[in-house]
XYZ file of C-alpha atoms in Angstrom:
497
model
C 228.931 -15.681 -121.959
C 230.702 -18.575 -120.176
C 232.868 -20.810 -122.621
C 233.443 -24.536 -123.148
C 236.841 -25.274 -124.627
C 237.252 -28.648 -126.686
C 237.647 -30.126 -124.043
C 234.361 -29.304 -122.103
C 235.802 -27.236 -119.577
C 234.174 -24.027 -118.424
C 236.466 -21.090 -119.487
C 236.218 -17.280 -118.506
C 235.632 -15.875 -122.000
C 238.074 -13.174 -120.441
C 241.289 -14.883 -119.514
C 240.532 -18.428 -120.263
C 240.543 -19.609 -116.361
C 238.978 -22.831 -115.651
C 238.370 -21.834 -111.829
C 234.539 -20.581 -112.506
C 231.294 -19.977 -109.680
C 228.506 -18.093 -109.266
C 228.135 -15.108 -107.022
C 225.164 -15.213 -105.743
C 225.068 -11.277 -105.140
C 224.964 -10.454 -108.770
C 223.062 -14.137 -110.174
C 225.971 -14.726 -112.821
C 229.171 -16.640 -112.875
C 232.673 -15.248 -111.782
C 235.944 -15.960 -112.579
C 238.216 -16.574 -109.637
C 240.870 -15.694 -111.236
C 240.796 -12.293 -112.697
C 237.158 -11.511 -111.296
C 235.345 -10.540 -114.243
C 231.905 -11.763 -114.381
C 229.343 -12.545 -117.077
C 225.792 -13.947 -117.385
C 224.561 -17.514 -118.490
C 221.281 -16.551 -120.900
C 217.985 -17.580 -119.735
C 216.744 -20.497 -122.242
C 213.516 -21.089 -120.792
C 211.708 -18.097 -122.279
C 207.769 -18.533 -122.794
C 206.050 -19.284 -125.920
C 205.311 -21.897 -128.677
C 202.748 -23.536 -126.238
C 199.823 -23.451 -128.398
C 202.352 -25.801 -131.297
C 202.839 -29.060 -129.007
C 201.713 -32.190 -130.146
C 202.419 -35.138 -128.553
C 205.522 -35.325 -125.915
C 208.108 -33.195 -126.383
C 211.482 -34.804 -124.274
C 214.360 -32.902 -123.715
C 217.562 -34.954 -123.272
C 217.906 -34.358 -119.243
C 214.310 -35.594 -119.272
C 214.706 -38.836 -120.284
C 213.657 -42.077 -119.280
C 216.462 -42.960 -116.278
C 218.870 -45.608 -117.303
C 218.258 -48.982 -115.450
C 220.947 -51.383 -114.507
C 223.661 -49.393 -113.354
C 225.182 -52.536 -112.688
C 225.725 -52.337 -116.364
C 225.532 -49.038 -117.460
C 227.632 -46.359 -115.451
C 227.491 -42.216 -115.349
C 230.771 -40.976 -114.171
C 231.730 -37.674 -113.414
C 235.173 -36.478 -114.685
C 236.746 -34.924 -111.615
C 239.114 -32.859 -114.090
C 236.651 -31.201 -116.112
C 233.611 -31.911 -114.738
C 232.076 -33.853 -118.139
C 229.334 -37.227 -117.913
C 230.728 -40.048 -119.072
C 228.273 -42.845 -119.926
C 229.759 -46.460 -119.553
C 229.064 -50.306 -121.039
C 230.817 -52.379 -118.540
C 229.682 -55.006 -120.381
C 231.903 -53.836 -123.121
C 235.154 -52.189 -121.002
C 236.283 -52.540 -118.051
C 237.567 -49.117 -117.730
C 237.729 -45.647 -119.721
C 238.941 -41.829 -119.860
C 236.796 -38.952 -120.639
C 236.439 -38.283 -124.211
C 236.887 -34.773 -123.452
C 239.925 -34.328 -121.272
C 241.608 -37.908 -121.508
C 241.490 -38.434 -117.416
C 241.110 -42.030 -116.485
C 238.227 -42.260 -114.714
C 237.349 -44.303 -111.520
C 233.996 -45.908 -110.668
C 234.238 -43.978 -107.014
C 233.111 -41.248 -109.049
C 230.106 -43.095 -110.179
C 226.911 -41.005 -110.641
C 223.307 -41.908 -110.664
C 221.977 -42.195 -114.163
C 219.485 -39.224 -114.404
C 221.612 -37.483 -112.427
C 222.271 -34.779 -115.374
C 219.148 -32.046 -115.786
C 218.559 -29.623 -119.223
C 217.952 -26.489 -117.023
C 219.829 -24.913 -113.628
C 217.971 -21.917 -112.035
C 220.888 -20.387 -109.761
C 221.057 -19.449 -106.606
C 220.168 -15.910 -105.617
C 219.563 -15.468 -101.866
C 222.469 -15.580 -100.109
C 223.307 -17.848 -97.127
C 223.007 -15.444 -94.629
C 220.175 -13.827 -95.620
C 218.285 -17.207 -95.554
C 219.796 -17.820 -92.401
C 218.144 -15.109 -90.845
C 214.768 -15.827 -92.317
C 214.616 -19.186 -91.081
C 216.350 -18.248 -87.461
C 212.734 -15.647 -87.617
C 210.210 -18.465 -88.779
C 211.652 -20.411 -85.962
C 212.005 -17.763 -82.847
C 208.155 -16.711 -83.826
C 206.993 -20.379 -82.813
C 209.170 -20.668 -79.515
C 206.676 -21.002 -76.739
C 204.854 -24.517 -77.835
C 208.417 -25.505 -79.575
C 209.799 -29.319 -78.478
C 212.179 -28.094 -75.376
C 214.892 -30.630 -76.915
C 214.446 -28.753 -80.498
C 214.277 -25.574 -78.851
C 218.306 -26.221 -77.147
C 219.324 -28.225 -80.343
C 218.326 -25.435 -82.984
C 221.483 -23.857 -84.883
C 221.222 -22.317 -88.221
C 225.076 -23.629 -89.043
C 223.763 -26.476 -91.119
C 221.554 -24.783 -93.523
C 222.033 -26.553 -96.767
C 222.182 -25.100 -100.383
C 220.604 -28.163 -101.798
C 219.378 -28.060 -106.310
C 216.299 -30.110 -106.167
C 214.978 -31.983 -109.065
C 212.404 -30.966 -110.956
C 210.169 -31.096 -114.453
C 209.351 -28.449 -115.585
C 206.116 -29.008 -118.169
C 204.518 -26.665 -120.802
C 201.039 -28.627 -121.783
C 199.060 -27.686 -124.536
C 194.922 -28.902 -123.366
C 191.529 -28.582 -123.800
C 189.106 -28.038 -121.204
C 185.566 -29.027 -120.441
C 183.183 -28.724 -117.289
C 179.492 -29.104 -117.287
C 176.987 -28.663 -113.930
C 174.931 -26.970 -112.063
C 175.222 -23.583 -110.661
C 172.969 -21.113 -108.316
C 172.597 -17.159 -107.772
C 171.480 -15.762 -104.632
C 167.514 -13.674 -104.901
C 167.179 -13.245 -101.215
C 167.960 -14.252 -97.733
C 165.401 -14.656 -95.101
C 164.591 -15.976 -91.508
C 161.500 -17.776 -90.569
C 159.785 -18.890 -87.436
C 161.190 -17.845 -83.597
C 163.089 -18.740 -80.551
C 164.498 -22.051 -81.032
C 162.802 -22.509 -84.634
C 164.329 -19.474 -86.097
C 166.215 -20.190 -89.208
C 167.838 -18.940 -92.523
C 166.460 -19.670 -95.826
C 167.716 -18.831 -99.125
C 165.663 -18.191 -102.157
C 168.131 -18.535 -105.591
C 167.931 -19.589 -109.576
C 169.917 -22.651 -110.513
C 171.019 -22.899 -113.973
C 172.825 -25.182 -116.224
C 176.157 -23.981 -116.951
C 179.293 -25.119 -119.158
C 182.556 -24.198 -120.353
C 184.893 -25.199 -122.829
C 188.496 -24.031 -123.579
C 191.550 -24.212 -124.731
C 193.879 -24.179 -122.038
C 197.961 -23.148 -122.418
C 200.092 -24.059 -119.396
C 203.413 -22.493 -119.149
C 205.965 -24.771 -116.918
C 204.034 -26.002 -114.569
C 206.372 -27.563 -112.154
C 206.446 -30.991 -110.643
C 209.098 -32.454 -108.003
C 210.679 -35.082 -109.790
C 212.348 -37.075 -106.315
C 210.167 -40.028 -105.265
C 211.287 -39.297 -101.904
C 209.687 -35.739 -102.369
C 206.674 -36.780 -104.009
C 205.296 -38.909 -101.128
C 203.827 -35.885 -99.174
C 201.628 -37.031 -96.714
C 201.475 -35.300 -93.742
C 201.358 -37.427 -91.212
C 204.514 -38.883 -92.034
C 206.780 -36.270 -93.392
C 206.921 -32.287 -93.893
C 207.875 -32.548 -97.681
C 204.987 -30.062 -97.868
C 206.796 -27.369 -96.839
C 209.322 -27.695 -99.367
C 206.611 -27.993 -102.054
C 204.696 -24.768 -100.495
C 207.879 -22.639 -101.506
C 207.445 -22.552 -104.712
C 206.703 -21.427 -107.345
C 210.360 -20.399 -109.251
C 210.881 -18.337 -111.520
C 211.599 -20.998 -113.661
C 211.618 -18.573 -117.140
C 215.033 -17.603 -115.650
C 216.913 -21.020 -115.549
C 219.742 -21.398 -118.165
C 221.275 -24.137 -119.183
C 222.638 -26.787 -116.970
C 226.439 -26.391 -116.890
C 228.121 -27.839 -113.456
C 229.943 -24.433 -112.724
C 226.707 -23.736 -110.842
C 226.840 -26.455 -108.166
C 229.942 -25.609 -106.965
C 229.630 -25.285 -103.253
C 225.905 -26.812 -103.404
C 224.841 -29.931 -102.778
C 221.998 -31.695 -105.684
C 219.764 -34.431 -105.325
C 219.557 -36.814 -107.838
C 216.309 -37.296 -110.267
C 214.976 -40.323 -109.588
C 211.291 -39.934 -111.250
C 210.579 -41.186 -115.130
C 207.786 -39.132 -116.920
C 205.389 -41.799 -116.922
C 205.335 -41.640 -113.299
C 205.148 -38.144 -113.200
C 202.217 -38.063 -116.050
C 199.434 -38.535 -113.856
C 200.664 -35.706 -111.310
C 200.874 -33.411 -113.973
C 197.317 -34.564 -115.353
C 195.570 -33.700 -112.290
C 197.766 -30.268 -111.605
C 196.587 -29.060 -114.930
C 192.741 -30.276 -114.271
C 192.844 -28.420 -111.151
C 194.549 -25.101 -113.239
C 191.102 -25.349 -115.687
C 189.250 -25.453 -113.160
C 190.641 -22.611 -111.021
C 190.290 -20.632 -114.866
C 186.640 -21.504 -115.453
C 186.188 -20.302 -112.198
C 186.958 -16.777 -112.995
C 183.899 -16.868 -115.610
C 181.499 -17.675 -112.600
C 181.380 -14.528 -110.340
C 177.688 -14.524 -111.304
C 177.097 -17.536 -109.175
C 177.108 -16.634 -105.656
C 176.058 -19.698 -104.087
C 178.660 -21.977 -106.119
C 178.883 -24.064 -108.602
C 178.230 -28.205 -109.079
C 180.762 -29.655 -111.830
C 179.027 -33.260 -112.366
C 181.086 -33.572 -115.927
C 184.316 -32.495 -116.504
C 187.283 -33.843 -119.459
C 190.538 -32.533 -119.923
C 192.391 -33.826 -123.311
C 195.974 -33.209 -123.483
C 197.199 -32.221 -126.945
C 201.045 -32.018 -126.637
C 203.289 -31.650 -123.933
C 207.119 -30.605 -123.431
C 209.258 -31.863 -120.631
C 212.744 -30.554 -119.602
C 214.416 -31.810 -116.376
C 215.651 -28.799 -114.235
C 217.702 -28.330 -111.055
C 216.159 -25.324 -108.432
C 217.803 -23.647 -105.954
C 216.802 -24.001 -102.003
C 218.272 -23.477 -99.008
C 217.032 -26.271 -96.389
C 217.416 -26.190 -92.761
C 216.398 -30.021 -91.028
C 215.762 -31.415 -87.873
C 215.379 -35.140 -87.154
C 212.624 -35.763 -84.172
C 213.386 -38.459 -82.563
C 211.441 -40.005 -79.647
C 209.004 -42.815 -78.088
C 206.502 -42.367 -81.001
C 208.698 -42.273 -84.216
C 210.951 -40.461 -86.479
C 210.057 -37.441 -88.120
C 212.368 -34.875 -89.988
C 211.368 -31.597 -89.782
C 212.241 -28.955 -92.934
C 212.250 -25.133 -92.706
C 212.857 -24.252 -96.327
C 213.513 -20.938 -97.749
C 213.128 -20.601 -101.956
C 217.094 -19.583 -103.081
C 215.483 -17.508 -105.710
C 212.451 -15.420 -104.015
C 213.224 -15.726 -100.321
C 209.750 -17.415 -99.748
C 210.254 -19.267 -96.541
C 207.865 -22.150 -94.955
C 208.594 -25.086 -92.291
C 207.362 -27.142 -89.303
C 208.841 -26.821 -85.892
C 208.403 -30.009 -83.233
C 205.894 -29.871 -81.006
C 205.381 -29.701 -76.766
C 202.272 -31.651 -77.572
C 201.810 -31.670 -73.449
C 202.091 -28.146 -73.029
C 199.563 -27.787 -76.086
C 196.776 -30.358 -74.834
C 197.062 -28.958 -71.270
C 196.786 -25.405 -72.543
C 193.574 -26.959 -75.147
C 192.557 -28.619 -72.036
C 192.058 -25.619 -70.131
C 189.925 -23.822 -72.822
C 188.169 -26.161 -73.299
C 186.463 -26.467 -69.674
C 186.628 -22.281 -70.236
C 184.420 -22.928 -73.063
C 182.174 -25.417 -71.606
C 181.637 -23.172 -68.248
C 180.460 -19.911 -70.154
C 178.985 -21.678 -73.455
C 176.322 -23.832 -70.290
C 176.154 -20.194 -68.724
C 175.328 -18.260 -72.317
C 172.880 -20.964 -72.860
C 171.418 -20.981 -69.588
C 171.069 -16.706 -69.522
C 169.590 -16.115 -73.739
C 168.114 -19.285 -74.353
C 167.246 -21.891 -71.698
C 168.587 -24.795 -70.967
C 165.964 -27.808 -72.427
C 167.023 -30.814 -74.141
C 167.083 -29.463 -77.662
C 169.865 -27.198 -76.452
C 172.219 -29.881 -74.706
C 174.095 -30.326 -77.839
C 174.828 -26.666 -78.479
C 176.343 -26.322 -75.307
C 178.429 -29.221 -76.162
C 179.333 -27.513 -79.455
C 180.404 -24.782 -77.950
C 181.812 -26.212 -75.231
C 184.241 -28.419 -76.985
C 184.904 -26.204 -79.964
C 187.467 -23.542 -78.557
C 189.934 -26.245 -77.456
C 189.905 -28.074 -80.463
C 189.970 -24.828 -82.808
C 193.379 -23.803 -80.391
C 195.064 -26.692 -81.162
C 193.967 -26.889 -84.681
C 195.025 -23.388 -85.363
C 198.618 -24.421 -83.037
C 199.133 -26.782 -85.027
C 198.825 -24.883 -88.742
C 201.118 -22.416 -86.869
C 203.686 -24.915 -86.466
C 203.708 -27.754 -88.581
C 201.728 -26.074 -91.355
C 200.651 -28.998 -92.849
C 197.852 -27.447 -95.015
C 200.594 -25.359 -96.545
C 201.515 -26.684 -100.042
C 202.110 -24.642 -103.866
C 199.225 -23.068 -104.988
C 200.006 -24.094 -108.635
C 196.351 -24.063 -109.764
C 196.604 -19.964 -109.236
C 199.951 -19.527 -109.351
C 201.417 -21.199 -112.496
C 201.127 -19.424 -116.080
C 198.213 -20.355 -118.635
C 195.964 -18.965 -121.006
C 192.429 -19.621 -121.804
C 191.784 -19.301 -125.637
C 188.219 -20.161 -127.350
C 186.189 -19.278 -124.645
C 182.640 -20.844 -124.780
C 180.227 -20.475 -121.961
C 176.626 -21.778 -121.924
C 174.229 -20.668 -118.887
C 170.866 -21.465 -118.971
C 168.325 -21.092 -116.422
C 166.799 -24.497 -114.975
C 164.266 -22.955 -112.582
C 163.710 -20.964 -109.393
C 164.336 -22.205 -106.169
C 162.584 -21.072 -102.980
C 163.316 -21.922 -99.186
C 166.906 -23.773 -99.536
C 168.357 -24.166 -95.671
C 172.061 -24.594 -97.050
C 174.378 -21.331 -97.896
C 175.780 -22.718 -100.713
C 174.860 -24.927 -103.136
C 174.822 -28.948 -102.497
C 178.065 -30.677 -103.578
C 179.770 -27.328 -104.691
C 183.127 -28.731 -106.041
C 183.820 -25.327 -108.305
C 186.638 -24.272 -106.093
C 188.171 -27.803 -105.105
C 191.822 -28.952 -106.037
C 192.416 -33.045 -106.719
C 196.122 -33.427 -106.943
C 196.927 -35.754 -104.726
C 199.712 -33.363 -103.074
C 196.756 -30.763 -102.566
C 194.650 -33.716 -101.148
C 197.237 -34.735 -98.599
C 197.518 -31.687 -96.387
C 193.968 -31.295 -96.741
C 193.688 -35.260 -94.937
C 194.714 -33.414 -91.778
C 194.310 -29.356 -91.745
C 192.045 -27.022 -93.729
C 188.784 -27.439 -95.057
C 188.537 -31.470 -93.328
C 188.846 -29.692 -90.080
C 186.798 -26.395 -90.763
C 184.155 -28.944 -91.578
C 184.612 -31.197 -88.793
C 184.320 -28.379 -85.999
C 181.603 -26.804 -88.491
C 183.083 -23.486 -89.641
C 181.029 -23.417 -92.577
C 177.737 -23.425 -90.591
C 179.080 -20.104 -88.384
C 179.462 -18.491 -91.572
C 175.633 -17.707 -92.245
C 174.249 -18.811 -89.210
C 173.764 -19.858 -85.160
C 175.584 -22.799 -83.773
C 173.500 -25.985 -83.746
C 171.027 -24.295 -86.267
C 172.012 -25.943 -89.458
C 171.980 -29.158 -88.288
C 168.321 -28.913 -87.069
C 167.151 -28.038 -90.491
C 169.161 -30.802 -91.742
C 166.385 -33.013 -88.981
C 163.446 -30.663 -90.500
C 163.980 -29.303 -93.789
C 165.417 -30.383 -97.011
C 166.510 -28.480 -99.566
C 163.143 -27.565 -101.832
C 163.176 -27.562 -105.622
């Protein structure tokens, strides 16, 4: 294992050498000197979850320091060492571990110093080339201007800021949920219709619910994910790290990286984390409600948090950008790759001519045959005018909706409900049956919210792509049935009890 002499510098335990990186190749640190390499161990191991009470802050966690007018982090250029600062009290100072004199240039933002590093493990040019193949796979509706500009020669190797959270919880949801008897179709021609027949019963659960470092971006900048603005999502749709491999944070690591400074205090980041690990108990009740084909209703839910521990961590990705610049605004562009797994997302400029002339042209496509189809298998009276607008306009909009997800992929975000670690312990389930239910016109049940995420960063790539859009150009009702037909039973039938 790596050494720190008494005077904090990082030592080959082999020759001594102060001249230390990591090769990426192998994931450990070398010694530039006599090349021998060794491993930093992994100090994030699972476990001891199910003992938190209260909050649990590691050191790099930390409330951030204000006034740094006043108080000053500098960075020892010799040995590398974080030198806290009164400059209230001196006016300068050395490092207490290697006597340099140290100079405010090499002032560093207080919270600048994390408790884990996960290093780097895909090299450059292997993330090169997978973010020169996202890019060459989305050429032909491409900005021309990004499309001459694009070089992968400024790929960055950026750490990012992060918490990383294990939360001890209890869960519990209450509702309504229905199973599918039958399926049917009444009446003819134009009345013809699906119903449903299905039992609805009460249903609960209640848990204990272990979450194993959940991870939360812990840059304002990279927090604020909204779509319309930015493309932090694609950074955030990398994840998740396997964060059970960082070790601890020793600045041999960032040599030849750049790092972003922490900028987030936990208090901030407590209600993200809240809503992240309601959205993980909900995905995990979930999996006790296959019975309930038709979906379920949560009208009660309550998640209490028992203890939680907080350690700030630097992860490794490599981040290609691409400022768009032109009449209508500023927007930078990311294709990111993860440093550790190779998982690779972005969003690529847009000829937003080319696309709505291209939409444009299906679109009278789709009107010309969806009036024909209509005209040929139906008839064209007034009841029918606005299917043959719905199909009519549909195609267009569905191109450039699903031109647009290529591209910008701005429903793409971390799946942390599914993909971060937890346990369900204590198990209770109640289901009783409320009553039978006969000739329902909706597929599903009313207000189903079982499979729904609410963290706000889920929330704001749904604003634009995904399920608001699906339900907008009515993707749900071609599921189970005609265009046009559910929403004449919405005219002529309620749902019966």
């Amino acid at each position: 294992m790596i050494q720190n002499d008494k005077n904090g510098m990082n030592r080959c335990p082999k020759c001594g050498a102060t001249d230390v990186t990591l090769n990426t190749k192998t994931g450990q640190l070398k010694c530039n000197y006599c090349r021998a390499e060794f491993a930093s161990e992994a100090v994030n191991a699972y476990g001891g979850v199910e003992d938190l009470k209260g909050d649990t802050i590691a050191e790099g966690a930390t409330n951030i320091i204000p006034g740094e007018d006043i108080i000053l982090t500098l960075k020892c250029p010799a040995c590398g060492a974080q030198v806290v600062i009164n400059t209230e009290e001196v006016t300068n100072a050395r490092c207490h571990w290697c006597r340099h004199t140290l100079s405010v240039n090499e002032k560093l933002p207080n919270g600048a110093v994390p408790d884990l590093v996960l290093p780097f493990k895909t090299e450059k040019a292997a993330a090169e080339g997978k973010i020169r193949e996202f890019v060459e796979k989305r050429q032909f509706f491409a900005h021309p201007k990004f499309k001459a500009e694009f070089t992968t020669e400024n790929i960055m190797g950026v750490y990012l800021p992060y918490m990383i959270v294990d939360v001890n919880a209890h869960a519990s949801l209450s509702g309504e949920a229905e199973h599918l008897v039958r399926s049917y179709t009444v009446g003819s021609g134009n009345t013809r219709r699906r119903k449903y027949d299905a039992d609805a019963y009460d249903v609960a659960r209640d848990f204990d619910l272990l979450v194993d470092d959940l991870t939360v971006e812990a840059s304002s900048d990279k927090l604020k994910q909204d779509v319309r603005a930015n493309t932090n999502n694609v950074i955030n749709a990398i994840m998740p790290f396997d964060t059970e491999n960082c070790v601890a944070w020793n600045p041999a690591f960032l040599r030849g990286y750049a790092s972003e400074k922490r900028d987030t205090d936990i208090d901030v980041l407590k209600p993200v984390m809240q809503e992240q690990v309601g959205d993980v108990a909900r995905y995990r009740a979930k999996e006790s409600m296959t019975f309930y084909d038709r979906g379920t209703r949560w009208t009660n839910e309550s998640l209490s948090i028992k203890g939680t521990s907080w350690k700030a961590a630097y992860l490794p990705v490599w981040l290609y950008s691409y400022l768009q610049d032109d009449a209508k605004g500023k927007m930078l562009h990311y294709v990111a790759v993860n440093a550790r797994t190779g998982e690779t997302m972005g969003s690529v400029p847009i000829n937003k001519s080319r696309l709505l002339i291209i939409s444009t042209i299906i679109e009278v496509i789709g009107i010309v045959l969806g009036l024909a189809w209509i005209k040929m298998f139906i008839g064209a009276d007034d009841s029918d005018i606005w299917v043959a607008g719905f199909l009519g306009f549909t195609p267009g909009f569905l191109f450039y909706w699903m031109k647009m997800s290529r591209y910008r992929n701005m429903d793409a975000r971390h799946t942390y409900e599914k993909e971060t670690k937890s346990t369900v312990n204590n198990l209770k389930q109640s289901d009783n049956l409320r009553e039978h239910r006969k000739g329902l016109s909706n597929a599903r049940i009313q207000g189903e919210n079982g499979n729904s995420v609410k963290g706000v960063i889920a929330k704001n790539g749904e604003k634009m792509m995904g399920q608001k859009m699906a339900e907008f150009l009515g993707i749900d009702m071609m599921a189970n049935t005609a265009p046009g037909q559910k929403i004449k039973e919405r005219e002529n039938n309620g749902d019966k009890k």
